CSV table of C-alpha atoms in Angstrom, one decimal:
chain,number,residue,atom,x,y,z
A,1,MET,CA,20.1,-8.5,16.1
A,2,SER,CA,21.3,-6.5,13.1
A,3,PHE,CA,20.7,-7.4,9.5
A,4,ALA,CA,22.3,-6.4,6.3
A,5,ALA,CA,21.0,-3.5,4.3
A,6,SER,CA,18.4,-4.2,1.6
A,7,VAL,CA,19.2,-3.9,-2.0
A,8,SER,CA,17.0,-3.0,-5.0
A,9,THR,CA,17.6,-2.7,-8.7
A,10,ALA,CA,15.8,-1.0,-11.6
A,11,PHE,CA,17.0,-1.6,-15.2
A,12,SER,CA,16.7,0.9,-17.9
A,13,PRO,CA,16.2,1.3,-20.8
A,14,LEU,CA,13.3,-1.2,-21.1
A,15,TRP,CA,13.8,-1.9,-24.8
A,16,TRP,CA,17.1,-3.7,-23.8
A,17,ARG,CA,15.3,-5.7,-21.2
A,18,GLN,CA,12.9,-7.7,-23.4
A,19,CYS,CA,14.0,-11.3,-23.6
A,20,TYR,CA,13.0,-13.9,-26.2
A,21,GLY,CA,14.4,-17.0,-24.6
A,22,CYS,CA,18.1,-16.2,-25.0
A,23,MET,CA,20.7,-18.7,-23.9
A,24,LEU,CA,21.8,-16.6,-21.0
A,25,CYS,CA,18.3,-16.6,-19.4
A,26,SER,CA,18.2,-20.4,-19.9
A,27,MET,CA,21.5,-20.8,-18.2
A,28,LEU,CA,20.4,-18.6,-15.3
A,29,LEU,CA,17.8,-21.2,-14.4
A,30,ILE,CA,20.4,-23.8,-13.6
A,31,ILE,CA,23.5,-22.0,-12.4
A,32,ALA,CA,22.3,-21.3,-8.8
A,33,GLN,CA,23.0,-24.2,-6.4
A,34,GLY,CA,20.3,-25.8,-4.4
A,35,ASN,CA,17.3,-24.4,-6.3
A,36,VAL,CA,13.9,-24.8,-4.6
A,37,THR,CA,10.8,-25.9,-6.4
A,38,ALA,CA,8.1,-23.2,-6.6
A,39,ALA,CA,5.1,-23.9,-4.3
A,40,ASP,CA,2.2,-22.4,-2.5
A,41,PRO,CA,3.1,-20.3,0.5
A,42,THR,CA,3.0,-21.9,3.9
A,43,ALA,CA,0.5,-20.4,6.4
A,44,GLU,CA,3.4,-18.5,8.0
A,45,GLN,CA,4.5,-17.1,4.7
A,46,GLN,CA,0.9,-16.1,3.8
A,47,TYR,CA,0.7,-14.4,7.2
A,48,TRP,CA,3.9,-12.4,6.5
A,49,LEU,CA,2.5,-11.4,3.1
A,50,GLU,CA,-0.6,-10.1,4.7
A,51,LEU,CA,1.4,-8.2,7.3
A,52,THR,CA,3.4,-6.6,4.5
A,53,ASN,CA,0.2,-5.6,2.7
A,54,ARG,CA,-1.2,-4.2,5.9
A,55,PHE,CA,1.9,-2.1,6.3
A,56,ARG,CA,1.8,-1.0,2.6
A,57,SER,CA,-1.9,0.1,3.0
A,58,ASP,CA,-1.3,2.2,6.1
A,59,PRO,CA,2.3,2.6,7.3
A,60,GLN,CA,1.4,4.8,10.2
A,61,SER,CA,-1.2,2.4,11.7
A,62,GLU,CA,1.3,-0.5,11.3
A,63,LEU,CA,3.8,1.2,13.6
A,64,GLN,CA,1.1,1.6,16.3
A,65,LYS,CA,0.5,-2.2,16.0
A,66,LEU,CA,4.2,-3.1,16.4
A,67,VAL,CA,5.3,-0.8,19.2
A,68,ASN,CA,3.9,0.8,22.3
A,69,PHE,CA,3.9,4.6,22.8
A,70,SER,CA,2.8,6.2,26.1
A,71,ALA,CA,2.6,9.5,24.2
A,72,PRO,CA,3.5,10.5,20.6
A,73,GLY,CA,7.3,9.9,20.3
A,74,VAL,CA,7.6,8.5,23.9
A,75,TRP,CA,8.1,4.8,24.5
A,76,GLY,CA,5.6,2.9,26.6
A,77,THR,CA,6.5,-0.1,28.8
A,78,PRO,CA,7.3,-2.4,27.3
A,79,LYS,CA,8.3,-0.8,24.1
A,80,SER,CA,6.6,-3.6,22.2
A,81,SER,CA,4.1,-6.3,23.1
A,82,ASP,CA,6.4,-8.7,21.2
A,83,ALA,CA,9.3,-9.5,23.5
A,84,TYR,CA,11.8,-10.0,20.7
A,85,THR,CA,10.9,-6.7,19.1
A,86,ALA,CA,11.2,-5.0,22.5
A,87,ASN,CA,14.6,-6.5,23.0
A,88,ALA,CA,15.8,-5.3,19.7
A,89,LEU,CA,14.5,-1.8,20.3
A,90,ASN,CA,16.3,-1.7,23.6
A,91,PHE,CA,19.5,-3.2,22.2
A,92,PHE,CA,19.9,-0.6,19.5
A,93,GLY,CA,18.5,2.2,21.5
A,94,THR,CA,15.9,3.0,18.8
A,95,SER,CA,14.5,6.5,19.1
A,96,ALA,CA,10.8,6.8,19.6
A,97,THR,CA,11.0,10.4,18.7
A,98,ASP,CA,12.7,9.8,15.4
A,99,LEU,CA,10.1,7.1,14.5
A,100,ALA,CA,7.4,9.5,15.3
A,101,ILE,CA,9.0,12.0,12.9
A,102,GLN,CA,9.7,9.5,10.1
A,103,PHE,CA,6.5,7.6,9.9
A,104,PRO,CA,4.0,10.4,9.1
A,105,THR,CA,6.1,11.1,6.0
A,106,LEU,CA,5.6,7.5,4.7
A,107,VAL,CA,3.3,7.0,1.7
A,108,ALA,CA,0.9,4.0,1.3
A,109,ALA,CA,1.5,1.6,-1.6
A,110,PRO,CA,-0.6,-0.9,-3.5
A,111,PRO,CA,-0.5,-4.5,-2.3
A,112,VAL,CA,2.0,-7.1,-3.5
A,113,ALA,CA,0.9,-10.6,-4.6
A,114,TRP,CA,2.6,-13.9,-3.8
A,115,SER,CA,5.0,-15.2,-6.4
A,116,SER,CA,6.1,-18.8,-6.2
A,117,ALA,CA,9.1,-18.1,-8.4
A,118,LEU,CA,10.3,-15.3,-6.1
A,119,ASN,CA,9.7,-17.6,-3.1
A,120,ALA,CA,11.9,-20.3,-4.8
A,121,SER,CA,14.8,-17.8,-5.3
A,122,ALA,CA,14.3,-16.4,-1.8
A,123,THR,CA,14.4,-19.8,-0.2
A,124,THR,CA,17.4,-20.8,-2.2
A,125,TYR,CA,19.2,-17.8,-1.0
A,126,SER,CA,18.2,-18.3,2.7
A,127,ASN,CA,19.7,-21.8,2.3
A,128,ARG,CA,22.9,-20.3,1.0
A,129,MET,CA,23.1,-18.0,4.0
A,130,VAL,CA,22.8,-21.0,6.3
A,131,SER,CA,25.4,-23.0,4.4
A,132,ASN,CA,27.8,-20.0,4.4
A,133,ASP,CA,26.9,-18.9,7.9
A,134,GLN,CA,26.8,-15.4,6.7
A,135,GLN,CA,24.3,-12.6,6.2
A,136,SER,CA,25.2,-10.9,3.0
A,137,HIS,CA,23.7,-9.9,-0.3
A,138,MET,CA,26.7,-11.2,-2.2
A,139,LEU,CA,27.1,-14.9,-1.5
A,140,ASP,CA,26.3,-16.5,-4.8
A,141,GLY,CA,28.1,-14.4,-7.4
A,142,LEU,CA,24.9,-13.4,-9.0
A,143,SER,CA,23.3,-10.0,-9.5
A,144,LEU,CA,19.9,-9.5,-7.9
A,145,ASP,CA,18.0,-9.9,-11.2
A,146,GLN,CA,20.0,-13.0,-12.0
A,147,ARG,CA,19.1,-14.4,-8.6
A,148,VAL,CA,15.4,-14.0,-9.0
A,149,GLN,CA,15.5,-15.4,-12.6
A,150,SER,CA,17.3,-18.4,-11.2
A,151,GLY,CA,14.1,-19.2,-9.3
A,152,GLY,CA,12.1,-19.0,-12.5
A,153,TYR,CA,11.0,-15.3,-12.4
A,154,SER,CA,10.4,-13.6,-15.7
A,155,ALA,CA,13.4,-12.3,-17.6
A,156,ASN,CA,11.0,-9.3,-18.5
A,157,TRP,CA,11.6,-7.8,-15.1
A,158,LEU,CA,11.4,-4.1,-14.3
A,159,GLU,CA,12.3,-3.8,-10.6
A,160,VAL,CA,13.8,-6.2,-8.1
A,161,GLY,CA,14.5,-5.8,-4.4
A,162,GLU,CA,15.8,-8.0,-1.5
A,163,ASN,CA,15.6,-7.9,2.3
A,164,LEU,CA,17.5,-10.3,4.5
A,165,PHE,CA,17.3,-11.2,8.2
A,166,ALA,CA,19.3,-14.3,9.3
A,167,SER,CA,18.2,-14.3,12.9
A,168,THR,CA,14.5,-13.9,12.9
A,169,ASN,CA,12.8,-15.3,16.0
A,170,THR,CA,9.1,-15.0,15.0
A,171,ILE,CA,7.2,-13.7,12.0
A,172,ILE,CA,6.1,-10.6,13.8
A,173,HIS,CA,9.7,-10.0,15.0
A,174,GLY,CA,11.0,-10.2,11.4
A,175,HIS,CA,8.3,-8.0,10.1
A,176,ALA,CA,8.8,-5.4,12.8
A,177,GLY,CA,12.6,-5.4,12.0
A,178,PHE,CA,12.0,-4.6,8.4
A,179,VAL,CA,9.3,-2.0,9.1
A,180,ILE,CA,11.1,-0.2,11.9
A,181,ASP,CA,14.6,-0.9,10.4
A,182,TRP,CA,16.4,-0.9,13.7
A,183,GLY,CA,20.2,-1.2,13.5
A,184,ASP,CA,23.6,0.4,14.1
A,185,GLY,CA,23.7,2.3,10.9
A,186,ASN,CA,23.9,5.6,12.8
A,187,GLY,CA,26.3,4.5,15.5
A,188,ALA,CA,23.8,3.6,18.2
A,189,LEU,CA,26.0,0.9,19.7
A,190,ALA,CA,28.8,3.5,20.1
A,191,GLY,CA,26.5,5.7,22.2
A,192,TYR,CA,25.2,8.0,19.5
A,193,GLY,CA,22.7,7.9,16.7
A,194,ASN,CA,19.0,6.9,16.8
A,195,GLY,CA,19.2,3.1,16.4
A,196,ILE,CA,17.5,3.3,12.9
A,197,GLN,CA,19.3,2.3,9.8
A,198,ASN,CA,20.2,5.2,7.5
A,199,PRO,CA,18.8,5.1,5.0
A,200,ALA,CA,15.9,2.8,6.2
A,201,GLY,CA,16.4,0.5,3.2
A,202,HIS,CA,14.3,-2.4,4.3
A,203,ARG,CA,11.4,-0.1,4.9
A,204,GLU,CA,11.9,1.6,1.6
A,205,VAL,CA,11.9,-1.7,-0.2
A,206,LEU,CA,8.6,-2.7,1.5
A,207,LEU,CA,7.0,0.5,0.5
A,208,ASN,CA,8.2,0.8,-3.1
A,209,PRO,CA,4.9,1.3,-4.9
A,210,VAL,CA,6.1,-0.3,-8.2
A,211,TYR,CA,6.7,-3.7,-6.7
A,212,LYS,CA,3.9,-6.1,-7.6
A,213,GLU,CA,5.0,-9.5,-6.5
A,214,MET,CA,6.8,-11.0,-3.4
A,215,GLY,CA,8.3,-14.2,-2.3
A,216,ILE,CA,9.3,-14.9,1.3
A,217,GLY,CA,11.9,-17.7,1.6
A,218,PHE,CA,12.7,-19.4,4.9
A,219,GLN,CA,15.5,-21.8,4.9
A,220,SER,CA,14.5,-25.4,4.0
A,221,ILE,CA,17.7,-26.9,5.3
A,222,THR,CA,18.8,-27.6,8.9
A,223,ILE,CA,20.7,-24.8,10.6
A,224,PRO,CA,24.0,-26.3,12.0
A,225,GLY,CA,24.5,-25.7,15.7
A,226,THR,CA,27.9,-24.2,15.0
A,227,ASN,CA,26.4,-21.3,13.0
A,228,LEU,CA,27.1,-17.9,14.5
A,229,ASP,CA,25.4,-15.5,12.1
A,230,ALA,CA,22.7,-17.4,10.2
A,231,ILE,CA,21.1,-18.8,13.3
A,232,GLY,CA,17.3,-18.4,12.7
A,233,PRO,CA,15.1,-20.0,13.8
A,234,TYR,CA,13.9,-18.3,10.6
A,235,VAL,CA,16.6,-17.4,8.2
A,236,VAL,CA,14.6,-15.2,5.8
A,237,THR,CA,15.0,-13.7,2.4
A,238,GLN,CA,12.4,-11.5,0.8
A,239,HIS,CA,12.4,-11.0,-2.9
A,240,LEU,CA,10.1,-8.3,-4.5
A,241,ALA,CA,9.8,-7.7,-8.2
A,242,THR,CA,7.8,-6.4,-11.1
A,243,GLN,CA,7.5,-7.8,-14.6
A,244,PHE,CA,6.0,-6.5,-17.8
A,245,ARG,CA,4.4,-7.8,-21.0
A,246,PHE,CA,4.5,-6.3,-24.5
A,247,ASN,CA,1.5,-6.5,-26.9
A,248,GLY,CA,3.3,-5.4,-30.0
A,249,SER,CA,2.5,-1.7,-29.3
A,250,ASN,CA,2.7,-1.0,-25.6
A,251,TYR,CA,4.3,-2.2,-22.5
A,252,PHE,CA,2.1,-3.2,-19.6
A,253,ALA,CA,2.5,-4.1,-15.9
A,254,ASP,CA,-0.9,-5.7,-15.2
A,255,ALA,CA,-2.8,-5.7,-11.9
A,256,ILE,CA,-3.0,-8.8,-9.7
A,257,LEU,CA,-5.9,-9.4,-7.3
A,258,THR,CA,-4.5,-10.8,-4.0
A,259,GLY,CA,-6.0,-11.6,-0.7
A,260,THR,CA,-7.3,-14.5,1.5
A,261,VAL,CA,-10.3,-16.5,2.3
A,262,TYR,CA,-10.2,-17.4,6.0
A,263,GLN,CA,-12.3,-18.2,9.0
A,264,ASP,CA,-11.4,-15.9,12.0
A,265,THR,CA,-11.5,-18.7,14.6
A,266,ILE,CA,-8.0,-18.6,16.1
A,267,ALA,CA,-7.1,-15.0,16.9
A,268,ALA,CA,-10.6,-13.5,16.3
A,269,ASP,CA,-9.0,-10.3,15.3
A,270,ALA,CA,-10.5,-9.7,11.8
A,271,PHE,CA,-7.1,-10.5,10.3
A,272,TYR,CA,-5.6,-13.6,8.7
A,273,THR,CA,-3.8,-15.8,11.2
A,274,PRO,CA,-1.9,-19.1,10.4
A,275,GLY,CA,-4.3,-21.9,10.5
A,276,GLU,CA,-7.3,-19.9,9.5
A,277,GLY,CA,-7.0,-20.1,5.8
A,278,LEU,CA,-9.5,-22.0,3.7
A,279,ALA,CA,-8.1,-23.8,0.6
A,280,GLY,CA,-9.8,-24.4,-2.7
A,281,GLU,CA,-12.3,-21.6,-2.4
A,282,THR,CA,-13.4,-20.2,-5.8
A,283,VAL,CA,-12.8,-16.4,-6.4
A,284,ASN,CA,-14.5,-14.8,-9.4
A,285,VAL,CA,-14.1,-11.4,-10.9
A,286,TYR,CA,-16.9,-9.9,-13.0
A,287,ASN,CA,-17.5,-6.7,-14.9
A,288,ASP,CA,-20.0,-5.2,-12.5
A,289,THR,CA,-21.9,-3.5,-15.3
A,290,THR,CA,-22.2,-6.3,-17.8
A,291,GLY,CA,-21.9,-9.2,-15.4
A,292,ILE,CA,-19.3,-10.9,-17.6
A,293,LEU,CA,-16.8,-13.1,-15.8
A,294,VAL,CA,-13.3,-11.6,-16.6
A,295,ALA,CA,-11.0,-13.6,-14.2
A,296,SER,CA,-11.2,-16.3,-11.7
A,297,GLY,CA,-9.0,-18.5,-9.5
A,298,PHE,CA,-8.9,-20.6,-6.3
A,299,SER,CA,-7.5,-20.0,-2.8
A,300,ASN,CA,-4.3,-21.9,-2.3
A,301,SER,CA,-3.4,-24.4,0.4
A,302,ALA,CA,-2.8,-21.5,2.9
A,303,GLY,CA,-6.1,-19.7,2.0
A,304,GLY,CA,-4.5,-17.0,-0.2
A,305,PHE,CA,-5.3,-16.2,-3.8
A,306,ASN,CA,-3.4,-14.3,-6.5
A,307,ILE,CA,-5.4,-13.8,-9.7
A,308,PRO,CA,-3.8,-12.0,-12.7
A,309,LEU,CA,-6.0,-9.3,-14.0
A,310,THR,CA,-4.3,-9.3,-17.4
A,311,GLY,CA,-5.9,-6.9,-19.9
A,312,LEU,CA,-8.3,-5.3,-17.4
A,313,THR,CA,-8.2,-1.5,-17.4
A,314,ASP,CA,-9.3,1.6,-15.5
A,315,GLY,CA,-12.6,3.3,-15.7
A,316,VAL,CA,-14.5,0.0,-15.0
A,317,VAL,CA,-16.1,-1.2,-11.8
A,318,TYR,CA,-15.2,-4.9,-11.1
A,319,ARG,CA,-16.9,-7.2,-8.7
A,320,VAL,CA,-15.2,-9.9,-6.7
A,321,GLU,CA,-17.1,-12.9,-5.3
A,322,ALA,CA,-16.2,-15.9,-3.3
A,323,PRO,CA,-19.5,-17.7,-3.9
A,324,ASP,CA,-19.0,-20.7,-1.6
A,325,THR,CA,-18.5,-18.5,1.4
A,326,GLY,CA,-21.9,-16.8,1.2
A,327,LEU,CA,-20.3,-13.5,1.9
A,328,ALA,CA,-21.1,-10.2,0.1
A,329,ALA,CA,-19.3,-9.3,-3.1
A,330,GLN,CA,-16.7,-6.6,-3.1
A,331,THR,CA,-15.9,-4.1,-5.8
A,332,PHE,CA,-12.8,-2.3,-7.0
A,333,THR,CA,-11.6,-0.1,-9.9
A,334,LEU,CA,-8.0,-0.1,-11.2
A,335,ASN,CA,-5.6,2.7,-10.9
A,336,GLN,CA,-3.6,3.4,-14.1
A,337,HIS,CA,-0.4,5.4,-14.2
A,338,ILE,CA,2.7,5.6,-16.4
A,339,GLU,CA,6.2,4.6,-15.3
A,340,ASN,CA,9.2,5.3,-17.4
A,341,TYR,CA,12.0,2.7,-17.9
A,342,GLY,CA,13.5,4.2,-21.1
A,343,ALA,CA,10.1,3.5,-22.6
A,344,SER,CA,6.7,4.1,-21.1
A,345,VAL,CA,5.0,1.3,-19.2
A,346,ILE,CA,1.3,1.4,-18.5
A,347,PHE,CA,1.0,0.3,-14.8
A,348,TYR,CA,-2.2,-1.0,-13.2
A,349,ASP,CA,-1.9,-1.2,-9.4
A,350,ASN,CA,-2.7,-4.4,-7.6
A,351,VAL,CA,-5.8,-4.7,-5.5
A,352,HIS,CA,-6.6,-6.6,-2.3
A,353,ALA,CA,-9.8,-8.3,-1.3
A,354,SER,CA,-10.2,-10.8,1.5
A,355,PHE,CA,-13.2,-12.8,2.6
A,356,MET,CA,-13.5,-13.5,6.4
A,357,MET,CA,-16.0,-16.2,7.3
A,358,VAL,CA,-17.6,-16.0,10.8
A,359,PRO,CA,-18.8,-19.1,12.5
A,360,GLU,CA,-22.6,-19.3,12.6
A,361,PRO,CA,-24.1,-18.3,16.0
A,362,GLY,CA,-24.9,-21.3,18.1
A,363,SER,CA,-22.7,-23.7,16.2
A,364,LEU,CA,-20.5,-24.3,19.3
A,365,LEU,CA,-23.6,-25.1,21.4
A,366,LEU,CA,-24.8,-27.5,18.7
A,367,CYS,CA,-21.4,-29.3,18.8
A,368,LEU,CA,-21.5,-29.5,22.6
A,369,ALA,CA,-25.0,-30.8,22.5
A,370,ALA,CA,-24.0,-33.4,19.9
A,371,GLY,CA,-21.0,-34.4,22.1
A,372,MET,CA,-23.4,-35.1,25.0
A,373,LEU,CA,-25.4,-37.4,22.8
A,374,VAL,CA,-22.2,-39.3,22.0
A,375,LEU,CA,-21.5,-39.8,25.7
A,376,ARG,CA,-25.0,-41.3,26.0
A,377,ASN,CA,-25.0,-43.3,22.8
A,378,ARG,CA,-21.5,-44.3,21.5
A,379,THR,CA,-23.0,-45.6,18.2
A,380,ARG,CA,-23.8,-42.1,17.0
A,381,ARG,CA,-21.3,-39.4,15.8
A,382,PRO,CA,-22.1,-35.7,15.6
A,383,LEU,CA,-21.7,-34.2,12.1
A,384,CYS,CA,-19.9,-30.9,13.2
């Protein structure tokens, strides 16, 4: 039930980081064994991304969704509505009191957007954990920045981080494990400690405000029945990172608009659930004052979208529309701040905007009525 500590890397100074197609970076693209082709997220990966962004937007509320308290700092029964999470909390003796102390101090962070390149490197590493039957951050002989570049991520990286969990039973179980960060880091299994890793590195990686992109890699190879450590059913690696561009004068880390277009027909909980995503939906971004289209994209096969907002700046109101949904437009402004990596980088935080479609009232009754007509006349088919 335990998992290895997360790792993260920041490289400074930035002037040394800029890459112009050097041979080393070209070599990095081929040295990792079993590379995975970049692709859209699956519905499960999109769901985990949305869970991560929900946590980043409101860490305190996320804990309330993952565990049950009968009173502040007092476990309810069961400790979690997810049986795997409840089992882990019991196994490690995780302290409700200490969680109640730690979580109010957590600070919200901007959302992260899906990166197919980070997904490729993360999937490759999950495969390596399966092949080696180990949960470790050091199985391929690469540094973390080399590992993400091997999946095709930009050599102009600023920050990289990694979380591992080689025995994830469900998506919500794995997400809860990283958020709560249960473990034996404080000697809980020896009868002392609070059953929370110290430091809570996985949680810290997920809340790092400068990460802009994320890939969540499940293994794409079969797990041998003889495996003892990398046993799944989900062997998962999370890669988070940030990249920059240079315009000849300044360094920028541009914003990305991320979110989903979905129809809330499975869980009916006003939140994305696997199977609810709508693919191929247009998403447009306009300058709300001038009406000029400044960016656009389409929802991917899982219903998610990730639209670079390159060159957009703060002090402007932008409008997001998903015109085919018929839903109201949403607006946002960008937050600009400076981060120092040996040189100043102008950061624009990512933004999140999702469009939830609700079935029209009476549509179910219309389908039922049409079905009755089919029973009476087999030559006609209802168009619903």
